XYZ file of C-alpha atoms in Angstrom:
678
model
C 79.846 104.172 97.166
C 80.071 100.743 95.628
C 82.008 98.589 93.170
C 81.059 98.316 89.507
C 82.421 95.479 87.370
C 83.274 96.714 83.874
C 83.842 94.284 80.985
C 85.295 95.188 77.580
C 82.988 92.927 75.607
C 84.961 93.253 72.370
C 87.803 91.207 73.849
C 85.667 88.899 76.003
C 85.987 85.165 75.265
C 82.596 84.406 76.857
C 84.306 81.624 78.796
C 82.374 82.390 81.981
C 85.367 81.979 84.281
C 84.572 85.323 85.914
C 81.145 84.002 86.921
C 82.661 80.735 88.113
C 85.210 82.373 90.375
C 83.142 85.220 91.830
C 82.806 84.235 95.489
C 79.698 86.362 96.075
C 77.953 85.563 92.779
C 77.957 89.178 91.658
C 78.389 88.033 88.032
C 76.172 85.989 85.768
C 76.270 85.251 82.032
C 73.547 86.494 79.717
C 71.436 83.919 77.865
C 71.122 84.571 74.112
C 67.845 84.366 72.262
C 69.303 82.867 69.060
C 71.254 79.665 68.285
C 74.997 79.556 67.753
C 77.556 77.003 66.596
C 79.888 74.959 68.787
C 82.486 73.229 66.629
C 83.338 69.580 67.268
C 85.727 66.971 65.797
C 83.157 65.479 63.414
C 80.118 66.918 61.691
C 79.318 70.126 63.486
C 75.667 70.787 64.096
C 73.981 73.894 65.448
C 73.472 74.018 69.219
C 71.826 76.662 71.367
C 74.349 78.975 73.001
C 74.432 78.428 76.723
C 75.868 81.808 77.724
C 76.823 84.998 75.933
C 78.492 87.720 78.015
C 79.151 88.607 81.675
C 76.671 90.774 83.540
C 76.844 92.295 87.023
C 73.783 91.056 88.864
C 74.713 91.581 92.506
C 76.770 93.571 94.960
C 80.525 93.347 94.348
C 82.967 93.352 97.276
C 85.897 94.505 95.144
C 88.018 91.424 95.776
C 89.361 91.523 92.221
C 89.393 87.760 91.715
C 87.574 88.143 88.385
C 90.135 90.717 87.261
C 93.011 88.372 88.082
C 91.456 85.293 86.504
C 90.086 86.780 83.265
C 92.184 85.151 80.499
C 92.066 88.106 78.054
C 92.272 90.649 80.934
C 89.165 92.619 79.906
C 87.679 93.157 83.377
C 88.200 96.205 85.584
C 86.552 97.315 88.806
C 85.491 100.927 89.371
C 84.205 102.677 92.477
C 81.099 104.770 91.934
C 78.172 106.138 93.916
C 75.979 103.173 94.650
C 72.922 104.605 92.914
C 74.882 104.846 89.643
C 75.689 101.123 89.587
C 73.012 99.392 87.537
C 72.473 95.697 88.170
C 71.088 93.288 85.572
C 68.490 90.692 86.562
C 69.819 87.259 87.437
C 69.697 84.968 84.448
C 68.792 81.778 86.246
C 70.695 78.493 86.578
C 72.087 76.503 83.646
C 71.540 72.846 82.925
C 74.783 71.220 81.871
C 74.818 68.483 79.215
C 74.711 64.923 80.441
C 78.162 63.342 80.930
C 79.583 61.440 78.008
C 82.815 59.608 77.175
C 85.433 61.238 74.973
C 87.548 58.692 73.099
C 89.877 60.980 71.173
C 90.960 63.255 74.048
C 88.935 66.299 72.921
C 86.525 67.836 75.349
C 84.369 70.910 74.901
C 84.840 73.867 77.204
C 81.339 73.173 78.412
C 82.574 69.980 80.006
C 85.473 71.456 81.960
C 83.810 74.558 83.331
C 80.786 74.743 85.569
C 77.913 77.121 85.923
C 78.787 78.111 89.488
C 81.908 77.721 91.609
C 79.912 78.066 94.823
C 78.912 76.221 96.950
C 79.784 72.752 95.676
C 83.408 73.094 94.611
C 86.406 75.343 95.374
C 87.694 75.223 91.794
C 86.062 76.252 88.524
C 88.116 73.498 86.894
C 86.897 70.678 89.113
C 89.600 68.010 89.297
C 91.073 68.935 85.906
C 93.579 71.518 87.189
C 94.784 72.629 90.622
C 93.584 76.168 91.167
C 94.110 79.072 93.529
C 93.735 82.685 92.548
C 96.819 84.862 92.637
C 97.993 88.363 91.883
C 98.961 88.350 88.215
C 102.062 90.549 87.780
C 101.538 91.126 84.058
C 98.256 91.313 82.110
C 99.584 88.904 79.490
C 100.254 86.157 82.054
C 97.072 84.233 81.391
C 96.160 80.836 82.793
C 98.840 81.241 85.461
C 96.725 79.395 88.007
C 96.926 76.110 86.081
C 100.115 75.044 87.838
C 101.316 71.902 89.540
C 102.326 74.003 92.566
C 100.038 77.030 92.530
C 101.291 80.122 94.366
C 99.851 81.420 97.599
C 96.572 83.295 97.446
C 96.812 87.079 97.382
C 96.786 88.901 100.698
C 93.767 90.936 101.700
C 94.222 94.718 101.304
C 94.322 95.191 105.091
C 97.205 92.727 105.405
C 99.076 94.259 102.472
C 98.704 97.727 104.020
C 100.104 96.635 107.385
C 103.898 97.163 107.479
C 104.195 94.069 109.685
C 101.838 91.995 107.506
C 99.280 91.375 110.262
C 96.550 89.009 109.040
C 93.795 91.355 110.174
C 90.972 89.647 108.298
C 91.722 86.376 110.042
C 91.577 87.775 113.569
C 88.532 89.908 112.739
C 86.783 86.755 111.488
C 87.750 84.901 114.660
C 86.340 87.709 116.809
C 83.091 87.453 114.832
C 82.967 83.738 115.693
C 83.655 84.339 119.386
C 87.090 82.617 119.191
C 88.960 85.275 121.143
C 92.011 83.242 122.197
C 92.766 82.404 118.577
C 92.097 85.992 117.477
C 94.612 87.270 120.043
C 97.179 84.694 118.924
C 96.801 85.663 115.258
C 97.169 89.373 116.104
C 100.355 88.591 118.052
C 102.077 86.258 115.591
C 103.715 89.029 113.527
C 103.685 91.719 116.203
C 104.832 91.340 119.819
C 102.896 94.519 120.687
C 99.313 93.689 119.647
C 97.799 95.351 122.712
C 99.817 98.526 122.226
C 98.699 98.650 118.598
C 95.120 97.988 119.679
C 95.305 101.309 121.503
C 97.431 103.590 119.340
C 98.228 102.084 115.925
C 97.718 104.488 113.035
C 95.731 101.647 111.411
C 96.804 101.821 107.755
C 94.781 98.613 107.399
C 91.578 100.589 107.873
C 92.496 103.036 105.110
C 92.868 100.078 102.716
C 89.725 98.223 103.865
C 87.462 97.300 100.921
C 84.406 97.729 103.102
C 85.203 101.458 103.163
C 83.948 101.806 99.600
C 80.537 100.368 100.463
C 79.999 102.352 103.672
C 82.804 102.617 106.265
C 85.977 100.618 106.969
C 85.968 97.903 109.618
C 87.129 99.080 113.080
C 90.146 96.786 112.808
C 92.249 98.440 115.501
C 89.479 98.430 118.113
C 88.717 94.793 117.296
C 92.382 93.977 117.901
C 92.130 95.636 121.313
C 88.972 93.637 122.024
C 90.697 90.362 121.087
C 93.614 91.142 123.392
C 91.385 92.139 126.299
C 89.099 89.132 125.940
C 91.484 86.414 124.817
C 94.401 84.589 126.411
C 97.746 83.919 124.811
C 99.387 80.555 125.305
C 102.879 80.532 126.752
C 105.570 81.323 124.212
C 106.842 78.072 122.661
C 110.387 77.063 123.490
C 112.847 77.506 120.600
C 113.432 74.394 118.561
C 117.175 74.944 118.893
C 119.420 76.709 121.411
C 122.072 78.751 119.643
C 125.389 79.964 121.005
C 125.907 83.211 119.081
C 125.105 86.180 121.322
C 123.262 89.179 119.853
C 123.268 92.726 121.293
C 120.447 95.148 120.588
C 121.086 98.823 121.292
C 117.749 100.453 122.025
C 114.703 99.048 123.768
C 111.986 100.655 121.656
C 109.517 98.849 119.381
C 112.160 97.984 116.747
C 114.728 96.735 119.263
C 112.309 94.761 121.416
C 110.638 93.219 118.358
C 114.020 92.066 117.075
C 114.781 90.658 120.526
C 111.483 88.720 120.601
C 112.004 87.073 117.237
C 115.674 86.301 117.807
C 114.759 84.703 121.131
C 112.112 82.638 119.313
C 114.914 81.319 117.090
C 116.989 80.367 120.137
C 119.563 83.177 120.243
C 120.767 84.647 123.560
C 119.807 88.333 123.285
C 120.807 91.356 125.367
C 118.998 94.700 125.012
C 120.862 97.831 126.128
C 118.539 100.771 126.818
C 119.657 104.305 127.717
C 116.455 105.173 129.589
C 115.523 103.903 133.072
C 112.552 102.051 131.510
C 112.229 99.982 128.315
C 109.822 100.748 125.492
C 111.444 103.735 123.811
C 108.985 106.364 122.621
C 106.102 104.026 123.492
C 107.077 104.550 127.134
C 108.459 108.076 127.208
C 106.740 109.739 124.256
C 103.110 108.600 124.388
C 100.997 109.801 127.331
C 99.265 107.308 129.586
C 95.782 108.509 128.617
C 96.498 107.176 125.108
C 98.496 104.095 126.115
C 98.043 102.735 129.666
C 101.358 101.861 131.275
C 100.182 98.424 132.385
C 99.333 97.521 128.766
C 102.847 98.321 127.573
C 104.525 96.761 130.605
C 102.678 93.466 130.123
C 103.914 93.126 126.553
C 107.475 94.118 127.463
C 107.403 91.539 130.275
C 106.364 88.823 127.818
C 109.407 89.602 125.670
C 111.787 89.656 128.638
C 110.313 86.425 130.011
C 111.202 84.749 126.696
C 114.831 84.910 127.860
C 115.871 88.415 126.788
C 118.396 90.137 129.063
C 117.646 93.842 129.648
C 120.222 96.421 130.753
C 118.669 99.797 131.621
C 120.373 103.196 132.084
C 123.044 101.971 129.675
C 123.776 104.411 126.870
C 126.032 103.832 123.890
C 128.793 106.419 123.797
C 128.506 107.004 127.535
C 128.568 103.547 129.116
C 129.862 101.392 126.276
C 131.075 101.466 122.679
C 130.711 99.122 119.742
C 134.199 97.640 120.335
C 133.164 96.980 123.965
C 130.238 94.870 122.731
C 132.446 92.975 120.302
C 134.950 92.274 123.074
C 132.084 90.961 125.203
C 131.486 88.299 122.582
C 128.426 89.584 120.737
C 128.529 88.178 117.209
C 125.901 90.562 115.823
C 124.653 93.987 116.919
C 121.403 95.715 115.999
C 121.291 99.505 116.385
C 117.730 100.629 117.095
C 118.275 103.871 118.989
C 115.304 105.682 117.477
C 114.860 109.355 116.643
C 114.005 111.293 119.775
C 115.958 114.498 119.209
C 113.572 117.409 118.525
C 114.341 119.767 115.675
C 114.768 123.421 116.521
C 112.172 125.934 115.439
C 114.795 127.656 113.288
C 113.538 131.257 113.571
C 114.998 134.294 115.332
C 114.598 134.131 119.132
C 114.165 130.345 119.336
C 116.849 130.079 122.056
C 114.921 131.933 124.763
C 113.486 130.567 127.992
C 110.137 128.919 127.449
C 111.101 127.186 124.185
C 110.744 123.484 125.045
C 111.280 120.487 122.760
C 108.001 118.561 122.782
C 109.799 115.220 123.141
C 111.601 116.440 126.275
C 108.338 117.668 127.777
C 106.602 114.346 127.041
C 109.547 112.436 128.501
C 109.244 114.388 131.770
C 105.488 113.749 131.825
C 105.853 110.015 131.212
C 108.695 109.506 133.698
C 106.535 111.017 136.423
C 108.531 114.225 136.829
C 105.298 116.239 136.748
C 106.307 119.309 134.721
C 103.977 122.246 135.383
C 102.952 124.833 132.809
C 100.984 128.043 133.222
C 99.594 130.795 131.055
C 99.168 130.508 127.303
C 100.980 127.577 125.681
C 101.619 127.236 121.946
C 102.482 123.935 120.309
C 104.100 124.207 116.874
C 103.508 121.200 114.616
C 100.754 119.003 113.230
C 101.818 115.439 113.933
C 101.046 112.951 116.688
C 103.799 114.383 118.899
C 102.199 117.838 118.631
C 98.773 116.459 119.600
C 100.211 114.496 122.537
C 102.173 117.543 123.727
C 99.137 119.819 123.447
C 96.805 117.499 125.369
C 99.487 116.847 127.987
C 100.100 120.605 128.341
C 96.402 121.095 129.046
C 96.596 118.427 131.752
C 99.754 120.034 133.156
C 98.185 123.359 134.075
C 98.248 125.491 130.908
C 95.547 128.172 130.907
C 95.097 127.773 127.151
C 96.727 125.660 124.461
C 96.927 126.555 120.770
C 98.343 124.286 118.065
C 99.976 126.312 115.273
C 100.335 124.603 111.896
C 101.593 126.160 108.665
C 99.109 124.317 106.460
C 95.491 123.234 106.860
C 93.949 120.720 109.196
C 93.512 118.175 106.407
C 97.287 118.317 105.781
C 98.217 117.484 109.364
C 100.212 114.238 109.684
C 98.339 113.380 112.885
C 95.323 111.110 112.617
C 92.007 112.936 112.336
C 90.807 111.285 115.544
C 93.775 112.743 117.448
C 92.953 116.236 116.165
C 89.279 115.727 117.069
C 90.260 114.607 120.579
C 92.429 117.710 121.048
C 89.582 119.972 120.023
C 87.146 118.169 122.348
C 89.537 118.953 125.184
C 89.378 122.674 124.441
C 92.578 123.010 122.414
C 92.549 125.568 119.585
C 93.806 124.563 116.124
C 95.308 127.594 114.328
C 95.731 126.677 110.660
C 97.719 128.515 108.018
C 100.270 130.121 110.354
C 104.009 129.791 109.685
C 106.240 130.888 112.617
C 108.693 133.649 111.688
C 109.977 134.902 115.077
C 109.824 134.190 118.783
C 109.145 137.463 120.602
C 110.867 137.680 123.970
C 111.309 139.993 126.917
C 114.259 139.730 129.297
C 115.287 136.472 127.618
C 111.910 134.783 128.060
C 109.149 134.015 125.563
C 106.143 136.349 125.440
C 104.702 135.679 121.959
C 105.081 133.872 118.662
C 104.949 135.905 115.478
C 103.594 134.038 112.433
C 103.009 134.756 108.780
C 99.561 133.919 107.476
C 99.546 131.345 104.670
C 96.780 130.293 102.283
C 96.274 127.258 100.096
C 97.391 127.801 96.503
C 94.854 127.349 93.735
C 96.761 124.588 91.947
C 99.010 121.709 93.057
C 102.766 121.969 92.706
C 104.945 119.570 90.701
C 104.702 116.914 93.424
C 100.915 116.872 93.226
C 100.564 118.484 96.658
C 98.773 121.798 96.943
C 101.205 124.203 98.654
C 100.360 126.864 101.208
C 101.857 130.211 100.235
C 102.555 133.288 102.416
C 100.228 136.274 102.145
C 102.525 138.899 103.693
C 100.124 139.338 106.610
C 101.378 138.490 110.116
C 99.803 137.593 113.454
C 101.234 137.585 116.950
C 100.027 134.999 119.477
C 100.778 135.489 123.186
C 102.718 132.633 124.768
C 104.298 131.813 128.100
C 105.754 128.575 126.679
C 106.234 127.171 123.195
C 106.462 123.393 122.693
C 108.292 122.576 119.464
C 107.015 119.466 117.659
C 108.100 119.994 114.048
C 109.911 116.686 113.740
C 112.451 114.421 115.369
C 115.760 113.048 114.185
C 118.388 110.570 115.388
C 121.265 111.643 117.598
C 124.485 111.041 115.634
C 126.684 111.484 118.722
C 126.216 107.809 119.639
C 128.561 106.828 116.795
C 132.162 108.007 117.242
C 134.339 108.779 114.251
C 135.947 105.724 112.765
C 133.029 103.419 113.637
C 132.856 102.334 110.004
C 129.137 103.133 109.828
C 127.891 105.765 107.408
C 125.558 108.504 108.659
C 123.267 110.406 106.286
C 123.046 114.180 105.982
C 120.109 114.297 108.389
C 121.943 112.141 110.983
C 120.282 108.810 110.245
C 122.357 105.642 110.016
C 122.738 104.344 106.469
C 121.746 100.687 106.149
C 120.823 98.372 103.291
C 117.045 98.733 102.792
C 116.577 94.973 102.410
C 118.974 93.445 104.928
C 119.419 96.463 107.273
C 123.160 95.710 107.253
C 125.490 98.678 107.769
C 128.928 99.108 106.256
C 130.503 97.304 109.207
C 130.275 93.525 109.229
C 127.892 92.146 111.816
C 126.329 95.544 112.586
C 122.714 96.098 111.555
C 120.477 99.147 112.020
C 116.771 99.747 111.635
C 113.702 101.594 112.797
C 113.590 105.360 113.256
C 117.389 105.661 113.491
C 117.498 104.675 109.802
C 114.166 105.839 108.401
C 113.443 108.865 110.547
C 110.284 109.055 112.678
C 107.749 106.435 111.596
C 104.932 104.547 113.277
C 105.169 101.821 115.899
C 103.980 99.141 113.485
C 106.669 100.179 110.981
C 109.281 99.881 113.740
C 107.960 96.402 114.596
C 108.322 95.393 110.950
C 111.898 96.727 110.899
C 112.717 94.749 114.030
C 111.495 91.498 112.516
C 113.358 92.173 109.283
C 116.531 92.819 111.286
C 116.063 89.578 113.228
C 115.701 87.682 109.967
C 118.833 89.258 108.499
C 120.848 88.574 111.659
C 119.739 84.928 111.511
C 120.880 84.750 107.900
C 124.223 86.304 108.871
C 124.864 84.065 111.862
C 123.313 80.763 110.763
C 123.545 81.013 106.978
C 119.758 80.806 106.701
C 118.377 81.335 103.218
C 115.292 83.294 104.314
C 115.466 84.418 107.925
C 112.021 85.992 108.092
C 110.428 82.873 106.634
C 112.045 80.800 109.403
C 110.808 83.288 111.989
C 107.260 83.029 110.653
C 107.465 79.239 110.650
C 108.349 79.419 114.346
C 105.575 81.829 115.383
C 102.745 81.262 112.881
C 99.412 80.377 114.467
C 97.430 77.807 112.505
C 93.668 78.149 112.414
C 91.305 75.717 110.665
C 90.192 76.571 107.137
C 86.695 77.993 106.973
C 84.403 75.830 104.824
C 81.652 78.457 104.759
C 81.487 82.244 104.996
C 78.448 84.464 105.303
C 78.917 88.053 104.152
C 76.520 90.856 104.992
C 76.939 93.508 102.317
C 73.955 95.660 103.160
C 74.767 99.219 104.171
C 75.580 99.058 107.858
C 77.441 101.911 109.573
C 80.680 101.277 111.412
C 80.340 100.737 115.140
C 82.394 103.156 117.216
C 83.585 102.744 120.773
C 82.173 105.330 123.226
C 84.027 108.636 123.355
C 86.339 108.976 126.361
C 85.541 111.111 129.372
C 88.166 113.853 129.702
C 89.163 115.154 133.132
C 91.513 118.129 133.335
C 94.737 117.175 135.077
C 94.023 113.457 134.840
C 96.433 111.370 132.742
C 94.578 108.085 133.252
C 93.173 106.354 130.176
C 89.413 106.601 129.847
C 88.952 105.413 126.241
C 86.649 102.402 126.301
C 86.817 99.476 123.907
C 83.980 97.422 122.424
C 81.375 95.542 124.378
C 81.151 91.929 123.185
C 77.944 92.350 121.202
C 79.351 95.406 119.435
C 82.642 93.652 118.678
C 80.950 90.668 117.078
C 78.524 92.865 115.156
C 81.366 95.008 113.828
C 83.437 91.944 112.914
C 80.495 90.576 110.936
C 80.721 93.575 108.580
C 84.058 92.280 107.259
C 84.174 91.093 103.636
C 86.709 88.444 104.720
C 89.018 89.197 101.817
C 91.573 86.976 103.555
C 89.478 83.829 103.074
C 86.855 84.506 100.414
C 89.252 83.605 97.574
C 89.353 79.938 98.482
C 86.261 79.323 100.583
C 84.078 76.597 99.025
C 80.785 78.170 100.138
C 80.058 81.873 100.411
C 76.552 83.033 101.291
C 75.564 86.665 100.802
C 73.040 88.230 103.127
C 71.087 91.412 102.494
C 72.948 92.212 99.306
C 71.593 94.779 96.883
C 70.345 93.331 93.620
C 67.611 90.990 92.447
C 67.331 87.775 94.385
C 66.410 84.547 92.631
C 62.665 83.920 92.768
C 63.209 80.556 94.417
C 64.365 82.317 97.610
C 61.619 84.836 97.826
C 61.651 88.199 96.118
C 63.977 91.116 95.479
C 64.538 92.144 99.095
C 65.205 88.689 100.457
C 68.615 87.441 101.425
C 69.948 85.135 98.789
C 72.162 82.090 98.928
C 74.433 80.513 96.299
C 72.751 78.895 93.320
C 72.818 75.114 93.772
C 74.866 73.447 91.049
C 72.089 70.939 90.448
C 69.429 73.587 89.753
C 68.173 73.601 86.176
C 66.116 75.994 84.117
C 66.083 74.760 80.544
C 67.073 71.743 78.522
C 70.253 72.091 76.506
C 71.096 69.842 73.593
C 73.822 67.292 74.242
C 76.978 68.158 72.283
C 78.331 65.825 69.667
C 81.394 64.146 71.249
C 83.015 63.822 67.845
C 83.295 67.602 67.294
C 86.374 69.534 68.618
C 85.648 72.432 70.957
C 86.354 76.008 69.951
C 88.245 77.389 72.968
C 86.192 80.207 74.412
C 83.014 79.381 72.529
C 79.855 78.093 74.186
C 80.061 76.876 77.771
């Protein structure tokens, strides 16, 4: 696949801004073969047209800068098979008219635009206007970049896709340059669990990666792990101000510990109250060690605690303390981040017999070292990450066979494809299109699971999703144990009646989606206890948002998250030059892990240094390409200029001083027609 730049020529102004701003020189302007007229203040004489219309002459990286900056908004970008994208030949450089003095204030468009933004200048307007590209909210908002205080440049797709806003392109670029300490610091600035995410993040950034259209997305998650394993973080900076208002956080999972980290960075005394004997929430008790090594998680939890966070373990709300107890202890704000660890019941006849085990309970016993043992045939019902973790852990815990039963197809499973692949490599059977209807028992114990066969419907339903419908046929699968992993929900019992906090119909706490404030003053809630089961990176984002809102509540801050980011942001020098390789180059994968039955130790390897730097070099650097003064393109498809050696040669930016033909000098006494000749 590739990107094709489409221009509606009927509305085109032929201003050439799209060519000026394209960082990879994928656009050029055609040269007409007949003269035109450029109007001036006095006289008006015929002049040769300098340019006519935009043409795609090189590989596009899909950055969209031309779309945003086109004044009449006539440019779109389409994704097509690469062989269907036709490239025009490069038109050659343009010779600009010699400078002249304008006495009456008029200046032709030719004089204020340039034939190429790269590599000599970061602005197509030179010193005339300040310029930075931006996302244009409305198509009619033209010329929005000509501002005294231009807005921030748009985020790269990977950063926009990350719930925590991790600047992935920046740390990938730093890995490519061998600057591992800085890469680690950038990965950690918006996420106190960069190493954890380097192992198990669902990586929504990779799904949004522009490189994925050309060949395959960048291995962003594995590069994060490499940065963490090969870089060193500096000691956490001391808060600029020590504050007196104490904050209590109920729940030591990713949302609670993230909130604690950022509040501590702002100088608040923070206490985390965790019901389990270990901190980390589902990271610690729900994810097996072979996917997330304990020492990795413990190191990041230690960093948070060492920042001055008090941790109280084996302390459960409703059992050991209440909300009024915390208020009496002097906590001025409380953040409820108790998660969603209660497994849903199977909800079919016979689901109360021996051998029906909530998957979360089983994983908790595994991760706390209780060593649960299984035997015989084990069925896991569900298709998410919890189901995959339970199935692989069951195999390691002695099950003779493990079958995952899912009511839809494999492609519909919420779990990541790599998790499903890993389960199958370990000998686990995936049974698609089976909807449980009854647990068959004997003497009060499970012996089988009866399911109805379902098939994919021919057409999508009203939601756009293609449903799986029952066929009337049934199957019975033998089972000694059934692990139920069809979803988790919060436990509403932690909130007594009269707490002044609303609970939704599915037991989640109701909180303002923007501030995370509940109906009780000073009480905030976020993470899975509000949203239901989400990913770790989404919980991290909720924790930071809660910290920002608590800071606004306690200190009267106008934008709490902005103050947090000002305290933790890692500055890296601007990059004056980027080199992009946009030839087809497959994604580099880390070696597959070695699986040993009964062994819970992690065996998944990361990148070797040469592989990490090679993979990082595939990045389009969408985070920096918007404003980089010089962008060189290597091995791009499309005709190279003859001056650099033939169609297959790598090509560099056209020097601004290069000339191809003489152009008549315009008459300075004629006014310019806006959008005419350049």
